[in-house]
mmCIF file of C-alpha atoms in Angstrom:
data_model
loop_
_atom_site.group_PDB
_atom_site.id
_atom_site.type_symbol
_atom_site.label_atom_id
_atom_site.label_comp_id
_atom_site.label_asym_id
_atom_site.label_seq_id
_atom_site.Cartn_x
_atom_site.Cartn_y
_atom_site.Cartn_z
ATOM 1 C CA ALA A 1 20.302 -7.749 -1.239
ATOM 2 C CA PHE A 2 18.933 -4.943 -3.407
ATOM 3 C CA ASP A 3 19.822 -4.847 -7.093
ATOM 4 C CA PHE A 4 18.593 -1.259 -7.215
ATOM 5 C CA LEU A 5 20.867 0.068 -9.941
ATOM 6 C CA GLU A 6 19.183 -2.025 -12.610
ATOM 7 C CA SER A 7 17.390 -0.139 -15.368
ATOM 8 C CA GLU A 8 13.831 0.819 -14.570
ATOM 9 C CA GLU A 9 12.985 -0.527 -18.024
ATOM 10 C CA GLU A 10 13.759 -4.047 -16.851
ATOM 11 C CA ARG A 11 10.289 -4.670 -15.537
ATOM 12 C CA LEU A 12 8.649 -7.962 -14.782
ATOM 13 C CA THR A 13 6.774 -9.186 -17.829
ATOM 14 C CA GLY A 14 4.049 -11.724 -18.198
ATOM 15 C CA VAL A 15 2.019 -13.083 -15.359
ATOM 16 C CA THR A 16 3.062 -15.523 -12.697
ATOM 17 C CA GLU A 17 0.835 -18.410 -11.808
ATOM 18 C CA PRO A 18 0.076 -18.091 -8.079
ATOM 19 C CA GLU A 19 1.364 -20.916 -5.942
ATOM 20 C CA ASP A 20 -1.181 -23.344 -4.560
ATOM 21 C CA THR A 21 -2.144 -22.815 -0.934
ATOM 22 C CA PRO A 22 -0.503 -25.501 1.208
ATOM 23 C CA PRO A 23 -3.066 -28.138 2.305
ATOM 24 C CA SER A 24 -2.166 -27.450 5.932
ATOM 25 C CA TYR A 25 -3.416 -23.874 5.736
ATOM 26 C CA ARG A 26 -6.796 -22.813 4.411
ATOM 27 C CA SER A 27 -7.765 -19.211 5.088
ATOM 28 C CA GLU A 28 -11.263 -17.824 5.378
ATOM 29 C CA LEU A 29 -10.913 -16.328 1.910
ATOM 30 C CA ASP A 30 -9.976 -19.739 0.465
ATOM 31 C CA THR A 31 -13.193 -21.150 1.882
ATOM 32 C CA VAL A 32 -15.237 -18.263 0.485
ATOM 33 C CA LEU A 33 -13.706 -18.674 -2.970
ATOM 34 C CA GLU A 34 -14.736 -22.327 -3.046
ATOM 35 C CA ASP A 35 -18.377 -21.356 -2.472
ATOM 36 C CA LEU A 36 -18.549 -18.578 -5.044
ATOM 37 C CA ASP A 37 -20.799 -18.547 -8.054
ATOM 38 C CA ALA A 38 -18.348 -16.887 -10.444
ATOM 39 C CA LEU A 39 -21.110 -16.426 -13.006
ATOM 40 C CA SER A 40 -22.894 -14.101 -10.596
ATOM 41 C CA THR A 41 -20.931 -10.845 -10.730
ATOM 42 C CA VAL A 42 -21.917 -7.234 -10.186
ATOM 43 C CA ARG A 43 -19.672 -4.521 -11.603
ATOM 44 C CA SER A 44 -18.987 -1.626 -9.268
ATOM 45 C CA PRO A 45 -19.964 1.814 -10.618
ATOM 46 C CA HIS A 46 -16.946 3.300 -8.832
ATOM 47 C CA GLY A 47 -13.312 3.368 -9.870
ATOM 48 C CA THR A 48 -11.593 3.809 -13.221
ATOM 49 C CA GLY A 49 -10.564 0.160 -13.556
ATOM 50 C CA GLY A 50 -12.638 -2.999 -13.529
ATOM 51 C CA VAL A 51 -14.022 -3.852 -10.075
ATOM 52 C CA TYR A 52 -16.473 -6.716 -9.618
ATOM 53 C CA PHE A 53 -18.393 -8.002 -6.634
ATOM 54 C CA LEU A 54 -18.538 -11.791 -6.749
ATOM 55 C CA GLU A 55 -21.500 -13.359 -5.001
ATOM 56 C CA ASP A 56 -21.979 -16.673 -3.258
ATOM 57 C CA ARG A 57 -24.784 -19.082 -4.119
ATOM 58 C CA SER A 58 -27.134 -17.022 -1.932
ATOM 59 C CA HIS A 59 -26.324 -13.919 -4.023
ATOM 60 C CA ARG A 60 -24.494 -12.163 -1.202
ATOM 61 C CA SER A 61 -21.359 -10.196 -2.128
ATOM 62 C CA LYS A 62 -18.348 -12.016 -0.731
ATOM 63 C CA VAL A 63 -15.313 -11.038 -2.797
ATOM 64 C CA VAL A 64 -14.054 -7.968 -4.649
ATOM 65 C CA PHE A 65 -12.281 -8.997 -7.859
ATOM 66 C CA LYS A 66 -10.033 -6.687 -9.893
ATOM 67 C CA PRO A 67 -8.983 -8.273 -13.214
ATOM 68 C CA PHE A 68 -5.457 -7.639 -14.410
ATOM 69 C CA GLU A 69 -6.724 -6.917 -17.925
ATOM 70 C CA GLU A 70 -8.995 -4.080 -16.756
ATOM 71 C CA GLU A 71 -6.542 -2.122 -14.627
ATOM 72 C CA ASN A 72 -6.137 1.620 -15.221
ATOM 73 C CA GLU A 73 -2.861 3.311 -16.086
ATOM 74 C CA THR A 74 -2.053 4.376 -12.508
ATOM 75 C CA THR A 75 -1.217 0.791 -11.528
ATOM 76 C CA ASP A 76 1.550 0.290 -14.135
ATOM 77 C CA GLY A 77 -0.077 -3.053 -14.928
ATOM 78 C CA ASN A 78 0.753 -4.356 -11.483
ATOM 79 C CA GLY A 79 -2.316 -3.329 -9.507
ATOM 80 C CA PHE A 80 -3.277 -6.888 -8.623
ATOM 81 C CA ARG A 81 0.222 -7.522 -7.280
ATOM 82 C CA LYS A 82 0.173 -4.267 -5.303
ATOM 83 C CA GLU A 83 -3.174 -5.117 -3.712
ATOM 84 C CA TYR A 84 -1.677 -8.411 -2.534
ATOM 85 C CA ALA A 85 1.565 -6.794 -1.360
ATOM 86 C CA ALA A 86 -0.337 -4.196 0.702
ATOM 87 C CA PHE A 87 -2.172 -6.979 2.524
ATOM 88 C CA LEU A 88 1.055 -8.863 3.176
ATOM 89 C CA LEU A 89 2.902 -5.836 4.549
ATOM 90 C CA ASP A 90 -0.016 -4.593 6.645
ATOM 91 C CA ASN A 91 -0.223 -7.889 8.539
ATOM 92 C CA GLY A 92 -3.343 -6.720 10.366
ATOM 93 C CA LEU A 93 -2.083 -3.354 11.651
ATOM 94 C CA ALA A 94 -4.390 -1.183 9.526
ATOM 95 C CA GLY A 95 -6.892 -3.942 8.780
ATOM 96 C CA VAL A 96 -6.466 -4.411 5.016
ATOM 97 C CA PRO A 97 -8.985 -7.160 4.115
ATOM 98 C CA GLU A 98 -7.511 -10.547 3.235
ATOM 99 C CA THR A 99 -6.248 -10.432 -0.346
ATOM 100 C CA LYS A 100 -4.884 -13.014 -2.776
ATOM 101 C CA ILE A 101 -3.858 -13.333 -6.410
ATOM 102 C CA SER A 102 -6.100 -15.782 -8.180
ATOM 103 C CA HIS A 103 -7.844 -16.780 -11.400
ATOM 104 C CA VAL A 104 -11.595 -16.326 -11.623
ATOM 105 C CA HIS A 105 -13.789 -17.725 -14.398
ATOM 106 C CA MET A 106 -16.177 -14.952 -15.386
ATOM 107 C CA LYS A 107 -19.189 -15.198 -17.643
ATOM 108 C CA ASP A 108 -18.426 -13.987 -21.198
ATOM 109 C CA LYS A 109 -14.828 -13.268 -20.194
ATOM 110 C CA GLY A 110 -13.355 -16.670 -19.478
ATOM 111 C CA LEU A 111 -10.540 -17.232 -17.013
ATOM 112 C CA GLN A 112 -9.303 -13.918 -15.611
ATOM 113 C CA LEU A 113 -6.264 -13.245 -13.434
ATOM 114 C CA GLY A 114 -6.426 -10.551 -10.780
ATOM 115 C CA SER A 115 -6.630 -9.712 -7.104
ATOM 116 C CA VAL A 116 -9.400 -11.121 -4.954
ATOM 117 C CA GLN A 117 -10.171 -9.416 -1.672
ATOM 118 C CA ALA A 118 -12.612 -10.316 1.068
ATOM 119 C CA TYR A 119 -15.720 -8.120 0.805
ATOM 120 C CA VAL A 120 -16.110 -5.730 3.744
ATOM 121 C CA SER A 121 -19.630 -6.420 4.996
ATOM 122 C CA GLU A 122 -21.715 -4.143 7.225
ATOM 123 C CA SER A 123 -19.797 -1.143 5.945
ATOM 124 C CA GLU A 124 -20.354 2.124 4.131
ATOM 125 C CA ASP A 125 -18.195 4.633 2.270
ATOM 126 C CA ALA A 126 -16.203 6.736 4.719
ATOM 127 C CA GLU A 127 -16.346 9.707 2.334
ATOM 128 C CA ASP A 128 -20.008 10.106 3.290
ATOM 129 C CA PHE A 129 -18.867 11.203 6.753
ATOM 130 C CA GLY A 130 -16.800 14.098 8.009
ATOM 131 C CA SER A 131 -13.212 13.253 8.927
ATOM 132 C CA GLY A 132 -13.913 14.516 12.452
ATOM 133 C CA LEU A 133 -15.716 11.224 13.092
ATOM 134 C CA PHE A 134 -12.634 9.125 12.303
ATOM 135 C CA ALA A 135 -10.823 7.645 15.289
ATOM 136 C CA VAL A 136 -7.257 8.872 15.875
ATOM 137 C CA GLU A 137 -5.968 5.304 16.140
ATOM 138 C CA ASP A 138 -7.552 4.341 12.807
ATOM 139 C CA ILE A 139 -5.960 7.292 11.021
ATOM 140 C CA HIS A 140 -2.579 6.529 12.585
ATOM 141 C CA ARG A 141 -2.591 2.847 11.652
ATOM 142 C CA ILE A 142 -3.757 3.547 8.100
ATOM 143 C CA GLY A 143 -1.266 6.399 7.812
ATOM 144 C CA VAL A 144 1.610 4.134 8.845
ATOM 145 C CA LEU A 145 0.601 1.694 6.099
ATOM 146 C CA ASP A 146 0.326 4.505 3.539
ATOM 147 C CA ILE A 147 3.810 5.759 4.375
ATOM 148 C CA ARG A 148 5.329 2.294 4.079
ATOM 149 C CA ILE A 149 3.731 1.590 0.691
ATOM 150 C CA LEU A 150 3.952 5.229 -0.491
ATOM 151 C CA ASN A 151 0.278 5.372 -1.345
ATOM 152 C CA CYS A 152 -0.382 7.700 -4.279
ATOM 153 C CA ASP A 153 -4.144 7.719 -3.824
ATOM 154 C CA ARG A 154 -5.241 7.815 -0.188
ATOM 155 C CA HIS A 155 -8.467 9.666 0.415
ATOM 156 C CA SER A 156 -11.731 8.951 2.233
ATOM 157 C CA GLY A 157 -13.165 7.458 -0.964
ATOM 158 C CA ASN A 158 -10.996 4.386 -0.503
ATOM 159 C CA LEU A 159 -11.816 3.872 3.137
ATOM 160 C CA MET A 160 -14.766 1.846 4.362
ATOM 161 C CA ARG A 161 -16.482 2.534 7.692
ATOM 162 C CA ASN A 162 -18.069 -0.158 9.832
ATOM 163 C CA LYS A 163 -21.735 0.727 10.370
ATOM 164 C CA ARG A 164 -21.756 -0.494 13.990
ATOM 165 C CA THR A 165 -18.337 0.459 15.344
ATOM 166 C CA GLY A 166 -17.240 3.275 13.031
ATOM 167 C CA LYS A 167 -13.895 1.539 12.507
ATOM 168 C CA LEU A 168 -12.154 2.407 9.227
ATOM 169 C CA VAL A 169 -10.966 -0.255 6.780
ATOM 170 C CA PRO A 170 -8.443 0.704 4.054
ATOM 171 C CA ILE A 171 -9.010 -0.599 0.514
ATOM 172 C CA ASP A 172 -7.792 0.132 -3.040
ATOM 173 C CA HIS A 173 -4.005 -0.045 -2.958
ATOM 174 C CA GLY A 174 -3.334 -0.586 -6.657
ATOM 175 C CA SER A 175 -1.867 2.922 -6.998
ATOM 176 C CA SER A 176 0.695 2.380 -4.249
ATOM 177 C CA PHE A 177 4.306 1.130 -4.350
ATOM 178 C CA PRO A 178 5.911 3.569 -6.819
ATOM 179 C CA SER A 179 9.394 2.527 -7.894
ATOM 180 C CA ALA A 180 12.313 4.562 -6.576
ATOM 181 C CA PHE A 181 13.323 5.074 -10.207
ATOM 182 C CA SER A 182 9.922 6.310 -11.349
ATOM 183 C CA ASP A 183 8.514 9.839 -11.501
ATOM 184 C CA LYS A 184 5.561 8.428 -9.568
ATOM 185 C CA LEU A 185 7.619 8.658 -6.394
ATOM 186 C CA GLY A 186 6.590 12.305 -6.583
ATOM 187 C CA GLU A 187 2.875 11.455 -6.754
ATOM 188 C CA VAL A 188 2.513 10.236 -3.159
ATOM 189 C CA SER A 189 -0.756 11.650 -1.817
ATOM 190 C CA PHE A 190 -2.153 11.465 1.725
ATOM 191 C CA GLU A 191 -5.485 13.189 2.339
ATOM 192 C CA TRP A 192 -5.084 12.538 6.070
ATOM 193 C CA LEU A 193 -2.408 15.247 6.203
ATOM 194 C CA GLN A 194 -5.412 17.588 6.345
ATOM 195 C CA TYR A 195 -6.932 15.784 9.332
ATOM 196 C CA PRO A 196 -6.236 17.075 12.877
ATOM 197 C CA GLN A 197 -5.796 13.432 13.976
ATOM 198 C CA ALA A 198 -2.498 13.322 12.052
ATOM 199 C CA LYS A 199 -0.976 15.884 14.454
ATOM 200 C CA VAL A 200 -1.791 13.849 17.565
ATOM 201 C CA PRO A 201 1.225 11.912 18.934
ATOM 202 C CA PHE A 202 1.328 8.170 18.246
ATOM 203 C CA SER A 203 0.093 5.851 20.982
ATOM 204 C CA PRO A 204 2.632 3.516 22.648
ATOM 205 C CA GLU A 205 0.993 0.616 20.778
ATOM 206 C CA VAL A 206 1.483 2.209 17.356
ATOM 207 C CA LEU A 207 5.051 3.221 18.215
ATOM 208 C CA GLN A 208 5.802 -0.376 19.168
ATOM 209 C CA ALA A 209 4.205 -1.647 15.960
ATOM 210 C CA ILE A 210 6.459 0.683 13.948
ATOM 211 C CA ALA A 211 9.528 -0.452 15.888
ATOM 212 C CA ASP A 212 8.600 -4.086 15.233
ATOM 213 C CA ILE A 213 8.467 -3.699 11.426
ATOM 214 C CA ASP A 214 11.045 -6.015 9.843
ATOM 215 C CA ILE A 215 12.238 -4.237 6.700
ATOM 216 C CA GLU A 216 14.006 -7.294 5.296
ATOM 217 C CA GLU A 217 10.841 -9.337 5.768
ATOM 218 C CA ASP A 218 8.902 -6.611 3.955
ATOM 219 C CA ALA A 219 11.323 -6.900 1.028
ATOM 220 C CA SER A 220 10.695 -10.641 0.859
ATOM 221 C CA LYS A 221 6.929 -10.082 0.836
ATOM 222 C CA ILE A 222 7.162 -7.519 -1.969
ATOM 223 C CA ARG A 223 9.191 -9.954 -4.049
ATOM 224 C CA GLU A 224 6.689 -12.707 -3.221
ATOM 225 C CA ALA A 225 3.980 -10.503 -4.748
ATOM 226 C CA GLY A 226 6.070 -10.271 -7.934
ATOM 227 C CA LEU A 227 7.026 -6.596 -7.714
ATOM 228 C CA ASN A 228 10.407 -5.288 -8.892
ATOM 229 C CA GLU A 229 13.550 -4.152 -7.093
ATOM 230 C CA GLY A 230 12.798 -0.463 -7.643
ATOM 231 C CA ILE A 231 9.691 -0.963 -5.514
ATOM 232 C CA VAL A 232 11.632 -2.961 -2.926
ATOM 233 C CA LEU A 233 14.019 -0.031 -2.648
ATOM 234 C CA SER A 234 11.367 2.701 -2.353
ATOM 235 C CA THR A 235 9.606 0.730 0.396
ATOM 236 C CA TRP A 236 12.913 0.240 2.202
ATOM 237 C CA MET A 237 13.505 4.002 2.083
ATOM 238 C CA SER A 238 10.033 5.010 3.261
ATOM 239 C CA THR A 239 10.019 2.496 6.098
ATOM 240 C CA THR A 240 13.545 3.405 7.191
ATOM 241 C CA LEU A 241 12.563 7.078 7.410
ATOM 242 C CA LEU A 242 9.308 6.169 9.189
ATOM 243 C CA LYS A 243 11.127 4.163 11.872
ATOM 244 C CA LEU A 244 13.788 6.844 12.444
ATOM 245 C CA CYS A 245 11.166 9.600 12.726
ATOM 246 C CA ALA A 246 9.021 7.571 15.107
ATOM 247 C CA LYS A 247 12.037 7.161 17.395
ATOM 248 C CA GLU A 248 12.290 10.954 17.471
ATOM 249 C CA ASN A 249 8.595 11.203 18.465
ATOM 250 C CA LYS A 250 7.549 12.820 15.211
ATOM 251 C CA THR A 251 3.813 12.781 14.473
ATOM 252 C CA LEU A 252 2.115 11.168 11.510
ATOM 253 C CA PHE A 253 1.761 14.654 10.028
ATOM 254 C CA ASP A 254 5.487 15.370 10.444
ATOM 255 C CA ILE A 255 6.435 12.117 8.714
ATOM 256 C CA GLY A 256 3.824 12.341 5.983
ATOM 257 C CA THR A 257 5.020 15.773 4.928
ATOM 258 C CA LEU A 258 8.476 14.288 4.290
ATOM 259 C CA MET A 259 6.960 11.805 1.831
ATOM 260 C CA GLN A 260 4.468 14.018 -0.033
ATOM 261 C CA ARG A 261 5.474 16.992 -2.175
ATOM 262 C CA LYS A 262 4.393 20.387 -0.876
ATOM 263 C CA GLY A 263 2.288 23.103 -2.467
ATOM 264 C CA ASP A 264 2.013 22.827 -6.230
ATOM 265 C CA ARG A 265 4.009 19.562 -6.103
ATOM 266 C CA ARG A 266 6.703 20.836 -8.469
ATOM 267 C CA GLU A 267 9.608 20.440 -6.052
ATOM 268 C CA PRO A 268 10.809 17.008 -4.876
ATOM 269 C CA SER A 269 9.724 15.751 -1.486
ATOM 270 C CA ALA A 270 12.273 15.382 1.324
ATOM 271 C CA LEU A 271 12.305 11.633 0.668
ATOM 272 C CA GLU A 272 13.064 12.165 -3.020
ATOM 273 C CA ALA A 273 15.784 14.687 -2.177
ATOM 274 C CA ILE A 274 17.743 12.425 0.180
ATOM 275 C CA PHE A 275 17.336 9.491 -2.222
ATOM 276 C CA ARG A 276 18.943 11.516 -5.005
ATOM 277 C CA GLU A 277 21.684 12.759 -2.690
ATOM 278 C CA ALA A 278 22.520 9.244 -1.484
ATOM 279 C CA LEU A 279 22.418 7.897 -5.039
ATOM 280 C CA GLU A 280 24.759 10.602 -6.297
ATOM 281 C CA ALA A 281 27.187 9.838 -3.465
ATOM 282 C CA ALA A 282 27.075 6.143 -4.338
ATOM 283 C CA ILE A 283 27.743 6.771 -8.035
ATOM 284 C CA GLU A 284 30.158 9.697 -7.925
ATOM 285 C CA GLU A 285 32.009 9.043 -4.657
ATOM 286 C CA GLU A 286 31.603 5.262 -4.479
ATOM 287 C CA ALA A 287 29.939 5.636 -1.088
ATOM 288 C CA ASN A 288 27.690 2.928 0.337
ATOM 289 C CA PHE A 289 24.205 3.966 -0.766
ATOM 290 C CA PHE A 290 22.397 2.432 2.198
ATOM 291 C CA GLU A 291 24.712 3.908 4.812
ATOM 292 C CA GLU A 292 24.503 7.302 3.115
ATOM 293 C CA PHE A 293 20.710 7.189 2.970
ATOM 294 C CA VAL A 294 20.375 6.182 6.623
ATOM 295 C CA SER A 295 22.699 9.006 7.653
ATOM 296 C CA LEU A 296 20.684 11.554 5.684
ATOM 297 C CA ALA A 297 17.390 10.148 6.984
ATOM 298 C CA GLN A 298 18.671 10.301 10.558
ATOM 299 C CA ARG A 299 19.513 13.971 10.195
ATOM 300 C CA LEU A 300 16.112 14.637 8.674
ATOM 301 C CA ALA A 301 14.366 12.822 11.521
ATOM 302 C CA GLN A 302 16.251 14.798 14.155
ATOM 303 C CA ARG A 303 15.178 18.156 12.811
ATOM 304 C CA HIS A 304 12.438 20.117 14.528
ATOM 305 C CA THR A 305 8.827 19.472 13.597
ATOM 306 C CA VAL A 306 8.162 20.113 9.892
#
């Protein structure tokens, strides 16, 4: 099911035309897109890539558009696909806003392909608040998502906070999903490892949500977004380790430290180490890579708290 030994150089090229939404299903974002005035755009002053707020006919921001042609180098040219994949995998657990891949006709730019995401209204930047105000459940649900997609850029600057409820909403996932065969697997970065909430045990609800994750379904969603098999494999590994650790009652902090490099980040993370060990066994000893990885991950999960 995973053609993971293919060369990392065999990347997807070109851009895929998104499939039309079936007539039987029209999401809220589809409806919003139909009412947009694409000529009315406001460029965000934040971020290193192009980010535009598209307004409706009443000049209210409704959609965040990130053109493929204006992505920064951290996305590997697949940021728009990664934004969509993060929404698909999250499936409401962390609250990633509805996201699609679409074409938008922009003034002076013509037809542009990119990710479109529902604008988070009544919100403010979470980085303007101390992390002590963040709810434990919010950090846990966002952390679970970050581990699954191996987020390389999670910090409070890409979290929104609802002005009324204080609930956190995760955004900006274009720097996630590093390929297993890329050096970027070593760039995973979780700011929440510094938060005391990460050391609080998971609630029964979050533990059940982790247990319910269907890894094969995740693989199908990643492929649907147009991402390559190296990314399918890295997500399989991170989610497998997440599920095994959760069964052993490890905290978000315990699990996160297995994914992110320690200290000066020169040495491989625990995840990288068992990947290399399983891969070597598969190549040199003709062992089954997946069985070897699961065995190594199980042993890692059963160790005492990191």
